[in-house]
Short mmCIF file of N, CA and C in Angstrom, two decimals:
data_model
loop_
_atom_site.label_atom_id
_atom_site.label_comp_id
_atom_site.label_asym_id
_atom_site.label_seq_id
_atom_site.Cartn_x
_atom_site.Cartn_y
_atom_site.Cartn_z
N MET A 21 5.41 36.93 -8.38
CA MET A 21 5.20 36.23 -7.32
C MET A 21 4.09 35.26 -7.47
N THR A 22 2.99 35.52 -8.11
CA THR A 22 1.97 34.13 -8.46
C THR A 22 2.65 32.94 -8.90
N LEU A 23 3.63 33.16 -9.78
CA LEU A 23 4.25 32.15 -10.32
C LEU A 23 5.02 31.16 -9.33
N LEU A 24 5.63 31.97 -8.28
CA LEU A 24 6.41 31.10 -7.23
C LEU A 24 5.36 30.41 -6.37
N TRP A 25 4.22 30.96 -6.06
CA TRP A 25 3.17 30.16 -5.23
C TRP A 25 2.61 29.00 -5.98
N ARG A 26 2.61 29.13 -7.28
CA ARG A 26 1.88 28.02 -8.13
C ARG A 26 2.91 26.83 -8.18
N VAL A 27 4.25 27.24 -8.28
CA VAL A 27 5.22 26.18 -8.32
C VAL A 27 5.14 25.49 -6.98
N LEU A 28 5.24 26.36 -5.86
CA LEU A 28 5.27 25.78 -4.62
C LEU A 28 3.99 24.92 -4.50
N ALA A 29 2.88 25.41 -4.78
CA ALA A 29 1.63 24.43 -4.60
C ALA A 29 1.86 23.12 -5.42
N MET A 30 2.35 23.11 -6.55
CA MET A 30 2.50 22.10 -7.28
C MET A 30 3.49 21.10 -6.73
N MET A 31 4.43 21.58 -6.14
CA MET A 31 5.58 20.93 -5.44
C MET A 31 4.83 20.04 -4.26
N ILE A 32 4.04 20.68 -3.55
CA ILE A 32 3.37 20.06 -2.38
C ILE A 32 2.52 19.08 -2.80
N PHE A 33 1.63 19.41 -3.82
CA PHE A 33 0.72 18.38 -4.53
C PHE A 33 1.43 17.27 -4.90
N CYS A 34 2.53 17.38 -5.70
CA CYS A 34 3.15 16.38 -6.46
C CYS A 34 3.97 15.36 -5.24
N SER A 35 4.19 16.07 -4.34
CA SER A 35 5.02 15.31 -3.30
C SER A 35 4.16 14.48 -2.44
N GLY A 36 2.77 14.52 -2.51
CA GLY A 36 1.87 13.86 -1.91
C GLY A 36 1.50 14.37 -0.41
N CYS A 37 1.82 15.47 -0.10
CA CYS A 37 1.67 16.06 1.20
C CYS A 37 0.16 16.15 1.50
N LEU A 38 -0.60 16.36 0.38
CA LEU A 38 -1.99 16.61 0.63
C LEU A 38 -2.66 15.41 1.19
N ASP A 39 -2.37 14.33 0.69
CA ASP A 39 -3.13 13.09 1.03
C ASP A 39 -2.53 11.68 0.76
N SER A 40 -1.51 11.53 1.16
CA SER A 40 -0.57 10.26 0.92
C SER A 40 -0.10 9.59 2.01
N GLY A 41 -0.39 10.16 3.20
CA GLY A 41 0.17 9.59 4.30
C GLY A 41 -0.68 8.36 4.95
N PRO A 42 -0.33 7.79 5.92
CA PRO A 42 -1.06 6.56 6.38
C PRO A 42 -2.37 7.15 7.01
N ALA A 43 -3.43 6.23 6.85
CA ALA A 43 -4.77 6.56 7.23
C ALA A 43 -4.60 7.04 8.83
N LYS A 44 -5.58 8.18 9.09
CA LYS A 44 -5.52 8.59 10.41
C LYS A 44 -6.47 7.64 11.30
N LYS A 45 -5.92 7.68 12.48
CA LYS A 45 -6.49 6.68 13.46
C LYS A 45 -7.81 7.27 13.92
N ALA A 46 -8.69 6.59 14.34
CA ALA A 46 -9.82 7.02 14.90
C ALA A 46 -9.64 7.26 16.29
N PRO A 47 -10.35 8.14 16.86
CA PRO A 47 -10.32 8.36 18.23
C PRO A 47 -10.59 7.33 19.12
N VAL A 48 -9.60 7.05 20.14
CA VAL A 48 -9.88 5.97 21.15
C VAL A 48 -11.00 6.38 22.40
N ASP A 49 -11.83 5.51 22.61
CA ASP A 49 -12.80 5.80 23.70
C ASP A 49 -11.89 5.41 24.86
N LYS A 50 -11.74 6.36 26.00
CA LYS A 50 -11.01 6.22 27.09
C LYS A 50 -12.05 5.77 28.18
N ALA A 51 -11.81 4.78 29.14
CA ALA A 51 -12.71 4.21 30.27
C ALA A 51 -11.84 4.13 31.28
N PRO A 52 -12.33 4.26 32.61
CA PRO A 52 -11.81 4.17 33.71
C PRO A 52 -10.94 2.81 33.96
N ALA A 53 -9.76 2.80 34.54
CA ALA A 53 -8.97 1.60 34.75
C ALA A 53 -9.61 0.35 35.08
N GLY A 54 -9.56 -0.70 34.28
CA GLY A 54 -9.94 -1.81 34.75
C GLY A 54 -11.43 -2.12 33.89
N LYS A 55 -11.98 -1.09 33.29
CA LYS A 55 -13.31 -1.13 32.67
C LYS A 55 -13.17 -0.69 31.08
N THR A 56 -13.95 -1.36 30.26
CA THR A 56 -13.92 -1.08 28.81
C THR A 56 -15.03 -0.46 28.44
N PRO A 57 -15.11 0.62 27.34
CA PRO A 57 -16.46 1.21 27.04
C PRO A 57 -17.24 0.26 26.51
N ALA A 58 -18.45 0.59 26.47
CA ALA A 58 -19.47 -0.50 25.85
C ALA A 58 -19.15 -0.86 24.40
N GLY A 59 -19.16 -2.21 24.14
CA GLY A 59 -19.00 -2.68 22.79
C GLY A 59 -17.38 -2.75 22.38
N LYS A 60 -16.57 -2.32 23.30
CA LYS A 60 -15.26 -2.55 23.10
C LYS A 60 -14.57 -3.80 23.78
N THR A 61 -13.39 -4.09 23.28
CA THR A 61 -12.67 -5.24 23.87
C THR A 61 -11.49 -4.60 24.54
N PRO A 62 -10.90 -5.19 25.57
CA PRO A 62 -9.63 -4.60 26.37
C PRO A 62 -8.57 -4.58 25.43
N ALA A 63 -7.68 -3.67 25.71
CA ALA A 63 -6.46 -3.57 24.75
C ALA A 63 -5.59 -4.83 24.63
N GLY A 64 -5.32 -5.10 23.37
CA GLY A 64 -4.57 -6.36 23.09
C GLY A 64 -5.28 -7.57 22.86
N LYS A 65 -6.74 -7.45 23.10
CA LYS A 65 -7.49 -8.55 22.72
C LYS A 65 -8.23 -8.38 21.56
N ALA A 66 -8.45 -9.50 20.77
CA ALA A 66 -9.39 -9.49 19.49
C ALA A 66 -10.74 -9.53 19.83
N PRO A 67 -11.45 -8.73 19.18
CA PRO A 67 -13.02 -8.86 19.49
C PRO A 67 -13.54 -10.30 19.12
N VAL A 68 -14.75 -10.53 19.95
CA VAL A 68 -15.24 -11.88 19.67
C VAL A 68 -15.71 -12.15 18.37
N THR A 69 -16.18 -11.08 17.62
CA THR A 69 -16.64 -11.32 16.24
C THR A 69 -15.33 -11.42 15.30
N GLU A 70 -15.33 -12.35 14.29
CA GLU A 70 -14.24 -12.27 13.49
C GLU A 70 -14.71 -11.53 12.16
N ALA A 71 -13.67 -10.93 11.41
CA ALA A 71 -13.90 -10.39 10.29
C ALA A 71 -14.31 -11.37 9.14
N LYS A 72 -15.35 -11.17 8.35
CA LYS A 72 -15.70 -11.89 7.28
C LYS A 72 -15.72 -10.99 5.98
N PRO A 73 -14.77 -11.46 5.10
CA PRO A 73 -14.69 -10.71 3.86
C PRO A 73 -15.96 -10.59 3.19
N ALA A 74 -16.21 -9.48 2.58
CA ALA A 74 -17.51 -9.26 1.87
C ALA A 74 -17.42 -10.11 0.63
N ALA A 75 -18.48 -10.61 0.10
CA ALA A 75 -18.58 -11.12 -1.39
C ALA A 75 -17.91 -10.25 -2.32
N THR A 76 -17.44 -10.89 -3.47
CA THR A 76 -16.99 -9.92 -4.46
C THR A 76 -17.97 -8.99 -5.01
N GLY A 77 -17.59 -7.70 -4.90
CA GLY A 77 -18.29 -6.61 -5.36
C GLY A 77 -19.06 -6.07 -4.38
N GLU A 78 -19.05 -6.52 -3.12
CA GLU A 78 -20.13 -6.05 -2.11
C GLU A 78 -19.13 -5.35 -0.95
N THR A 79 -19.87 -4.27 -0.49
CA THR A 79 -19.15 -3.84 0.59
C THR A 79 -20.08 -3.52 1.84
N SER A 80 -19.57 -3.54 3.02
CA SER A 80 -20.60 -3.62 4.13
C SER A 80 -20.52 -2.15 4.79
N SER A 81 -21.62 -1.70 5.05
CA SER A 81 -21.83 -0.56 5.68
C SER A 81 -21.72 -0.58 7.14
N SER A 82 -21.72 -1.72 7.72
CA SER A 82 -21.72 -1.91 9.27
C SER A 82 -20.33 -1.30 9.81
N PRO A 83 -20.59 -0.48 10.71
CA PRO A 83 -19.37 0.13 11.44
C PRO A 83 -18.51 -0.93 12.18
N GLU A 84 -19.18 -2.10 12.66
CA GLU A 84 -18.60 -3.12 13.26
C GLU A 84 -17.58 -4.00 12.19
N ALA A 85 -18.12 -4.28 10.93
CA ALA A 85 -17.33 -4.86 10.05
C ALA A 85 -16.13 -3.98 9.51
N ALA A 86 -16.18 -2.61 9.64
CA ALA A 86 -15.15 -1.75 9.22
C ALA A 86 -14.00 -1.66 10.25
N THR A 87 -14.48 -1.89 11.55
CA THR A 87 -13.43 -1.91 12.68
C THR A 87 -13.16 -3.13 13.15
N THR A 88 -13.51 -4.23 12.60
CA THR A 88 -13.03 -5.51 13.19
C THR A 88 -11.70 -5.84 13.03
N VAL A 89 -10.97 -6.00 14.04
CA VAL A 89 -9.38 -6.33 13.93
C VAL A 89 -9.34 -7.86 13.30
N LEU A 90 -8.71 -7.98 12.37
CA LEU A 90 -8.36 -9.37 11.93
C LEU A 90 -7.55 -10.10 12.84
N THR A 91 -7.80 -11.55 12.67
CA THR A 91 -6.82 -12.39 13.39
C THR A 91 -5.47 -12.56 12.65
N LYS A 92 -4.39 -12.94 13.12
CA LYS A 92 -3.12 -13.00 12.41
C LYS A 92 -3.22 -13.89 11.13
N ALA A 93 -4.10 -14.95 11.27
CA ALA A 93 -4.28 -15.83 10.04
C ALA A 93 -5.20 -15.01 9.02
N GLU A 94 -6.08 -14.28 9.28
CA GLU A 94 -6.92 -13.54 8.32
C GLU A 94 -6.01 -12.43 7.89
N ALA A 95 -5.28 -11.79 8.64
CA ALA A 95 -4.50 -10.88 8.20
C ALA A 95 -3.44 -11.26 7.18
N ALA A 96 -2.89 -12.35 7.40
CA ALA A 96 -1.97 -13.01 6.46
C ALA A 96 -2.60 -13.36 5.03
N GLU A 97 -3.90 -13.74 5.18
CA GLU A 97 -4.52 -14.10 3.88
C GLU A 97 -4.81 -12.78 3.13
N ARG A 98 -5.34 -11.73 4.02
CA ARG A 98 -5.56 -10.57 3.33
C ARG A 98 -4.30 -9.83 2.63
N TYR A 99 -3.35 -10.05 3.47
CA TYR A 99 -1.92 -9.49 2.83
C TYR A 99 -1.68 -10.12 1.64
N LEU A 100 -1.68 -11.48 1.53
CA LEU A 100 -1.41 -12.07 0.23
C LEU A 100 -2.35 -11.82 -0.86
N GLN A 101 -3.65 -11.65 -0.62
CA GLN A 101 -4.50 -11.34 -1.58
C GLN A 101 -4.31 -10.09 -2.04
N SER A 102 -3.78 -8.93 -1.21
CA SER A 102 -3.57 -7.52 -1.70
C SER A 102 -2.36 -7.34 -2.42
N VAL A 103 -1.31 -8.21 -2.30
CA VAL A 103 -0.09 -8.05 -3.01
C VAL A 103 0.01 -8.90 -4.23
N ARG A 104 -0.99 -9.90 -4.37
CA ARG A 104 -0.75 -10.70 -5.70
C ARG A 104 -0.97 -9.96 -6.98
N PRO A 105 -1.88 -8.99 -7.14
CA PRO A 105 -2.02 -8.24 -8.24
C PRO A 105 -0.81 -7.40 -8.70
N TYR A 106 -0.35 -6.75 -7.61
CA TYR A 106 0.91 -5.92 -7.60
C TYR A 106 1.99 -6.91 -8.23
N ASN A 107 2.38 -8.04 -7.33
CA ASN A 107 3.37 -8.82 -7.83
C ASN A 107 3.24 -9.07 -9.38
N THR A 108 2.09 -9.47 -9.74
CA THR A 108 1.78 -9.93 -11.18
C THR A 108 2.27 -8.77 -12.09
N ALA A 109 1.68 -7.72 -11.74
CA ALA A 109 1.99 -6.60 -12.66
C ALA A 109 3.49 -6.30 -12.68
N LEU A 110 4.19 -6.33 -11.57
CA LEU A 110 5.68 -6.19 -11.56
C LEU A 110 6.34 -7.32 -12.20
N ASP A 111 5.98 -8.41 -12.32
CA ASP A 111 6.40 -9.69 -12.93
C ASP A 111 6.31 -9.37 -14.31
N ASP A 112 5.37 -8.96 -14.89
CA ASP A 112 4.87 -8.76 -16.27
C ASP A 112 5.82 -7.66 -16.77
N PHE A 113 6.06 -6.50 -16.00
CA PHE A 113 6.84 -5.49 -16.34
C PHE A 113 8.43 -5.87 -16.56
N GLU A 114 8.84 -6.84 -15.53
CA GLU A 114 10.09 -7.17 -15.57
C GLU A 114 10.52 -8.23 -16.81
N ALA A 115 9.35 -8.90 -17.17
CA ALA A 115 9.67 -9.95 -18.15
C ALA A 115 9.82 -9.00 -19.42
N ALA A 116 8.93 -7.88 -19.56
CA ALA A 116 8.98 -7.18 -20.70
C ALA A 116 10.41 -6.27 -20.89
N VAL A 117 10.83 -6.02 -19.80
CA VAL A 117 12.16 -5.33 -19.81
C VAL A 117 13.24 -6.29 -20.20
N HIS A 118 13.28 -7.44 -19.61
CA HIS A 118 14.14 -8.44 -20.14
C HIS A 118 13.97 -8.99 -21.66
N ALA A 119 12.81 -8.86 -22.06
CA ALA A 119 12.45 -9.06 -23.42
C ALA A 119 12.86 -7.73 -24.49
N ASP A 120 13.47 -6.93 -23.95
CA ASP A 120 13.96 -5.65 -24.67
C ASP A 120 12.69 -4.93 -25.34
N ARG A 121 11.59 -5.01 -24.69
CA ARG A 121 10.44 -4.22 -25.41
C ARG A 121 10.74 -2.84 -25.39
N PRO A 122 10.00 -1.92 -26.32
CA PRO A 122 10.31 -0.67 -26.45
C PRO A 122 9.68 0.02 -25.22
N TRP A 123 10.47 1.31 -24.98
CA TRP A 123 9.93 1.91 -23.62
C TRP A 123 8.60 2.31 -23.73
N ALA A 124 7.97 2.75 -24.89
CA ALA A 124 6.75 3.12 -25.03
C ALA A 124 5.63 1.93 -24.49
N ASP A 125 6.05 0.67 -24.84
CA ASP A 125 5.22 -0.47 -24.36
C ASP A 125 5.34 -0.63 -22.90
N LEU A 126 6.72 -0.52 -22.52
CA LEU A 126 6.97 -0.66 -20.90
C LEU A 126 6.22 0.33 -20.07
N ARG A 127 6.02 1.58 -20.88
CA ARG A 127 5.31 2.61 -20.22
C ARG A 127 3.79 2.26 -19.84
N THR A 128 3.22 1.43 -20.71
CA THR A 128 1.94 0.80 -20.37
C THR A 128 1.89 0.12 -19.16
N LEU A 129 2.97 -0.87 -19.18
CA LEU A 129 3.09 -1.87 -18.13
C LEU A 129 3.38 -1.13 -16.89
N ALA A 130 4.05 -0.07 -16.90
CA ALA A 130 4.33 0.73 -15.65
C ALA A 130 3.12 1.19 -15.17
N GLY A 131 2.24 1.58 -16.00
CA GLY A 131 0.80 2.21 -15.67
C GLY A 131 0.12 1.12 -14.90
N ARG A 132 0.21 -0.18 -15.37
CA ARG A 132 -0.43 -1.33 -14.52
C ARG A 132 0.02 -1.49 -13.17
N VAL A 133 1.45 -1.40 -13.28
CA VAL A 133 2.24 -1.59 -11.91
C VAL A 133 1.61 -0.46 -10.86
N ALA A 134 1.67 0.72 -11.59
CA ALA A 134 1.08 1.76 -10.65
C ALA A 134 -0.25 1.70 -10.02
N ALA A 135 -1.14 1.20 -11.13
CA ALA A 135 -2.68 0.73 -10.62
C ALA A 135 -2.66 -0.17 -9.59
N ALA A 136 -1.83 -1.30 -9.71
CA ALA A 136 -1.92 -2.29 -8.80
C ALA A 136 -1.36 -1.89 -7.41
N ASN A 137 -0.33 -1.12 -7.48
CA ASN A 137 0.30 -0.68 -6.18
C ASN A 137 -0.74 0.31 -5.62
N ALA A 138 -1.64 1.06 -6.22
CA ALA A 138 -2.38 1.95 -5.42
C ALA A 138 -3.54 1.17 -4.96
N ALA A 139 -3.99 0.16 -5.55
CA ALA A 139 -4.95 -0.92 -5.04
C ALA A 139 -4.70 -1.44 -3.85
N GLN A 140 -3.14 -1.97 -3.79
CA GLN A 140 -2.56 -2.62 -2.79
C GLN A 140 -2.57 -1.47 -1.45
N VAL A 141 -2.26 -0.39 -1.83
CA VAL A 141 -2.22 0.55 -0.67
C VAL A 141 -3.62 0.78 -0.07
N ARG A 142 -4.67 0.96 -0.96
CA ARG A 142 -6.06 1.05 -0.51
C ARG A 142 -6.36 -0.02 0.49
N VAL A 143 -6.14 -1.33 0.25
CA VAL A 143 -6.38 -2.46 0.98
C VAL A 143 -5.62 -2.30 2.30
N LEU A 144 -4.13 -2.05 2.27
CA LEU A 144 -3.34 -1.90 3.52
C LEU A 144 -3.88 -0.69 4.43
N ARG A 145 -4.50 0.24 3.70
CA ARG A 145 -4.98 1.48 4.61
C ARG A 145 -6.43 1.10 4.95
N GLU A 146 -7.25 0.58 4.42
CA GLU A 146 -8.61 0.19 4.79
C GLU A 146 -8.85 -0.91 5.81
N THR A 147 -7.85 -1.69 5.87
CA THR A 147 -7.88 -3.00 6.72
C THR A 147 -7.38 -2.64 8.06
N THR A 148 -8.26 -3.15 9.09
CA THR A 148 -7.86 -3.10 10.37
C THR A 148 -6.97 -4.28 10.87
N TRP A 149 -5.67 -4.03 10.73
CA TRP A 149 -4.68 -5.02 11.15
C TRP A 149 -4.40 -5.49 12.61
N PRO A 150 -4.07 -6.68 12.75
CA PRO A 150 -3.60 -7.02 14.07
C PRO A 150 -2.63 -6.12 14.79
N HIS A 151 -2.58 -5.86 16.02
CA HIS A 151 -1.78 -4.95 16.73
C HIS A 151 -0.27 -5.24 16.17
N GLU A 152 0.02 -6.51 16.29
CA GLU A 152 1.55 -6.90 16.15
C GLU A 152 1.92 -6.61 14.64
N ALA A 153 1.10 -6.28 13.73
CA ALA A 153 1.53 -5.97 12.32
C ALA A 153 1.11 -4.50 11.95
N ARG A 154 0.72 -3.69 12.83
CA ARG A 154 0.39 -2.27 12.43
C ARG A 154 1.65 -1.39 12.07
N GLU A 155 2.55 -1.68 12.77
CA GLU A 155 3.92 -0.83 12.59
C GLU A 155 4.50 -1.21 11.11
N GLN A 156 4.36 -2.55 10.86
CA GLN A 156 5.02 -3.06 9.66
C GLN A 156 3.99 -2.71 8.36
N VAL A 157 2.85 -2.78 8.62
CA VAL A 157 1.87 -2.21 7.54
C VAL A 157 1.97 -0.75 7.14
N THR A 158 2.19 -0.02 8.25
CA THR A 158 2.41 1.41 8.03
C THR A 158 3.74 1.60 7.27
N ALA A 159 4.69 1.02 7.49
CA ALA A 159 5.97 1.02 6.85
C ALA A 159 6.06 0.68 5.38
N LEU A 160 5.13 -0.40 5.20
CA LEU A 160 4.97 -0.84 3.73
C LEU A 160 4.22 0.12 3.03
N MET A 161 3.24 0.64 3.69
CA MET A 161 2.27 1.52 2.97
C MET A 161 3.00 2.68 2.50
N THR A 162 3.96 3.39 3.58
CA THR A 162 4.75 4.48 3.14
C THR A 162 5.83 4.30 2.04
N ALA A 163 6.21 3.16 2.10
CA ALA A 163 7.25 2.67 0.84
C ALA A 163 6.42 2.52 -0.55
N SER A 164 5.33 1.99 -0.29
CA SER A 164 4.43 1.73 -1.45
C SER A 164 3.95 3.00 -2.06
N VAL A 165 3.51 3.97 -1.33
CA VAL A 165 2.92 5.40 -1.81
C VAL A 165 4.16 6.02 -2.56
N ARG A 166 5.43 5.91 -1.85
CA ARG A 166 6.55 6.77 -2.46
C ARG A 166 6.87 5.94 -3.86
N ALA A 167 6.90 4.76 -3.85
CA ALA A 167 7.22 3.95 -5.10
C ALA A 167 6.11 4.34 -6.01
N GLY A 168 5.00 4.23 -5.76
CA GLY A 168 3.69 4.40 -6.65
C GLY A 168 3.86 5.83 -7.38
N ARG A 169 4.39 6.89 -6.62
CA ARG A 169 4.49 8.14 -7.39
C ARG A 169 5.33 8.02 -8.42
N TYR A 170 6.49 7.22 -8.51
CA TYR A 170 7.50 7.06 -9.61
C TYR A 170 6.88 6.14 -10.66
N TRP A 171 6.12 5.08 -10.19
CA TRP A 171 5.50 4.23 -11.32
C TRP A 171 4.48 5.23 -12.06
N SER A 172 3.74 5.88 -11.47
CA SER A 172 2.88 6.84 -12.21
C SER A 172 3.76 7.77 -13.02
N THR A 173 4.71 8.49 -12.64
CA THR A 173 5.61 9.07 -13.49
C THR A 173 6.19 8.46 -14.64
N ALA A 174 6.41 7.09 -14.25
CA ALA A 174 7.12 6.37 -15.52
C ALA A 174 5.82 5.97 -16.56
N ALA A 175 4.63 5.78 -16.00
CA ALA A 175 3.57 5.56 -17.00
C ALA A 175 3.27 6.90 -17.87
N GLY A 176 3.37 8.13 -17.38
CA GLY A 176 3.05 9.25 -18.01
C GLY A 176 4.47 9.95 -18.74
N ALA A 177 5.37 9.27 -18.71
CA ALA A 177 6.76 9.68 -19.29
C ALA A 177 6.69 10.14 -20.67
N ASP A 178 7.17 11.27 -20.93
CA ASP A 178 7.10 11.89 -22.34
C ASP A 178 8.43 11.22 -23.02
N GLY A 179 9.47 10.88 -22.48
CA GLY A 179 10.61 10.36 -23.28
C GLY A 179 11.37 9.20 -22.46
N PRO A 180 12.21 8.68 -23.08
CA PRO A 180 12.77 7.33 -22.37
C PRO A 180 13.63 7.85 -21.23
N ASP A 181 14.35 8.95 -21.32
CA ASP A 181 15.17 9.44 -20.20
C ASP A 181 14.22 9.66 -18.95
N GLN A 182 13.23 10.26 -19.01
CA GLN A 182 12.34 10.55 -17.95
C GLN A 182 11.67 9.06 -17.48
N PHE A 183 11.32 8.16 -18.45
CA PHE A 183 10.73 6.95 -18.11
C PHE A 183 11.80 6.18 -17.14
N LYS A 184 13.07 6.04 -17.81
CA LYS A 184 14.13 5.11 -17.07
C LYS A 184 14.39 5.79 -15.73
N ALA A 185 14.35 7.04 -15.55
CA ALA A 185 14.83 7.91 -14.32
C ALA A 185 13.78 7.40 -13.26
N ALA A 186 12.45 7.41 -13.71
CA ALA A 186 11.28 7.13 -12.75
C ALA A 186 11.25 5.65 -12.43
N VAL A 187 11.48 4.78 -13.40
CA VAL A 187 11.47 3.25 -13.10
C VAL A 187 12.68 3.07 -12.21
N LEU A 188 13.79 3.65 -12.13
CA LEU A 188 14.93 3.37 -11.35
C LEU A 188 14.52 3.89 -9.92
N ARG A 189 13.96 5.04 -9.87
CA ARG A 189 13.43 5.57 -8.40
C ARG A 189 12.50 4.60 -7.86
N ALA A 190 11.53 4.18 -8.61
CA ALA A 190 10.46 3.29 -8.15
C ALA A 190 11.09 1.88 -7.62
N ALA A 191 12.00 1.46 -8.44
CA ALA A 191 12.71 0.15 -8.14
C ALA A 191 13.43 0.39 -6.78
N ALA A 192 14.28 1.62 -6.62
CA ALA A 192 14.92 1.85 -5.28
C ALA A 192 14.05 1.85 -4.22
N LEU A 193 12.66 2.01 -4.19
CA LEU A 193 11.81 2.10 -3.25
C LEU A 193 10.71 0.83 -3.18
N SER A 194 11.46 -0.27 -3.64
CA SER A 194 10.71 -1.52 -3.77
C SER A 194 9.74 -2.00 -2.58
N GLY A 195 10.07 -1.57 -1.50
CA GLY A 195 9.34 -1.95 -0.21
C GLY A 195 9.73 -3.48 0.04
N LYS A 196 10.75 -4.05 -0.44
CA LYS A 196 11.01 -5.44 -0.03
C LYS A 196 11.47 -5.52 1.44
N PRO A 197 12.28 -4.52 1.90
CA PRO A 197 12.53 -4.91 3.28
C PRO A 197 11.21 -4.73 4.45
N GLU A 198 10.33 -3.75 3.90
CA GLU A 198 9.02 -3.56 4.52
C GLU A 198 8.16 -4.67 4.57
N ALA A 199 8.23 -5.40 3.27
CA ALA A 199 7.28 -6.47 2.95
C ALA A 199 7.92 -7.66 3.82
N THR A 200 9.07 -7.82 3.81
CA THR A 200 9.79 -8.84 4.51
C THR A 200 9.31 -8.80 6.06
N ALA A 201 9.45 -7.67 6.76
CA ALA A 201 9.18 -7.55 7.95
C ALA A 201 7.65 -7.71 8.26
N LEU A 202 6.89 -7.44 7.43
CA LEU A 202 5.37 -7.52 7.65
C LEU A 202 5.10 -9.00 7.58
N ARG A 203 5.61 -9.64 6.37
CA ARG A 203 5.57 -11.16 6.36
C ARG A 203 5.86 -11.79 7.67
N HIS A 204 7.02 -11.52 8.25
CA HIS A 204 7.39 -12.04 9.53
C HIS A 204 6.35 -11.75 10.70
N ALA A 205 5.95 -10.67 10.83
CA ALA A 205 4.90 -10.14 11.70
C ALA A 205 3.64 -11.03 11.71
N LEU A 206 3.25 -11.48 10.23
CA LEU A 206 2.06 -11.99 9.96
C LEU A 206 2.38 -13.65 10.15
N GLY A 207 3.74 -14.11 10.34
CA GLY A 207 3.91 -15.41 10.30
C GLY A 207 3.96 -16.19 9.17
N LEU A 208 4.39 -15.23 8.15
CA LEU A 208 4.50 -15.76 6.66
C LEU A 208 5.97 -16.04 6.39
N PRO A 209 6.49 -16.92 5.68
CA PRO A 209 7.85 -17.35 5.22
C PRO A 209 8.37 -15.77 4.78
N SER A 210 9.67 -15.48 5.00
CA SER A 210 10.24 -14.27 4.49
C SER A 210 10.40 -14.32 2.98
N ASP A 211 10.59 -15.43 2.30
CA ASP A 211 10.48 -15.47 0.79
C ASP A 211 9.19 -15.68 0.24
N PRO A 212 8.65 -14.98 -0.60
CA PRO A 212 7.30 -15.09 -1.02
C PRO A 212 7.18 -16.45 -1.62
N GLN A 213 8.29 -16.92 -2.30
CA GLN A 213 8.21 -18.15 -2.98
C GLN A 213 8.14 -19.32 -1.81
N GLY A 214 8.52 -19.04 -0.73
CA GLY A 214 8.58 -20.02 0.30
C GLY A 214 7.65 -20.37 0.95
#
């Protein structure tokens, strides 16, 4: 019986049920109709202060900085910055595949894709996106987390068959439709090259 519980626990852990979903929303302060709580803006309105990205290597401990909603233009720039390392890692992986590099070399590159994917998900999760893009961000995070599991599996594969199966699963969960919808919501061209 204990073996069954261990297998079940491992399945839950590996499926990401423990902590891979979208970030939980903070509780919303409720105020009487027509009034807003102190320090808050009316629903659908951007706050007066604009988000200013911290200098490289710095983080802000200010609660205001952590909860400031980005403007659409700021969000578009943040999105592009967050996906650039992932796209570069993916391009490097694809170039190596087309160059017929051995699967063991590709495994290292899959690890870089997994790491870049995880970094992208962190930015998506930690950013307070404009209201009109939140649904699309959540969809992209979900697809990215799922694909990330397979990129990580590929990076740790013990053999070429396991590696190939993981890469094919990751590729099937590319997040392209979700990314295209988010780009549209942020006013960016649908084609990343465009």
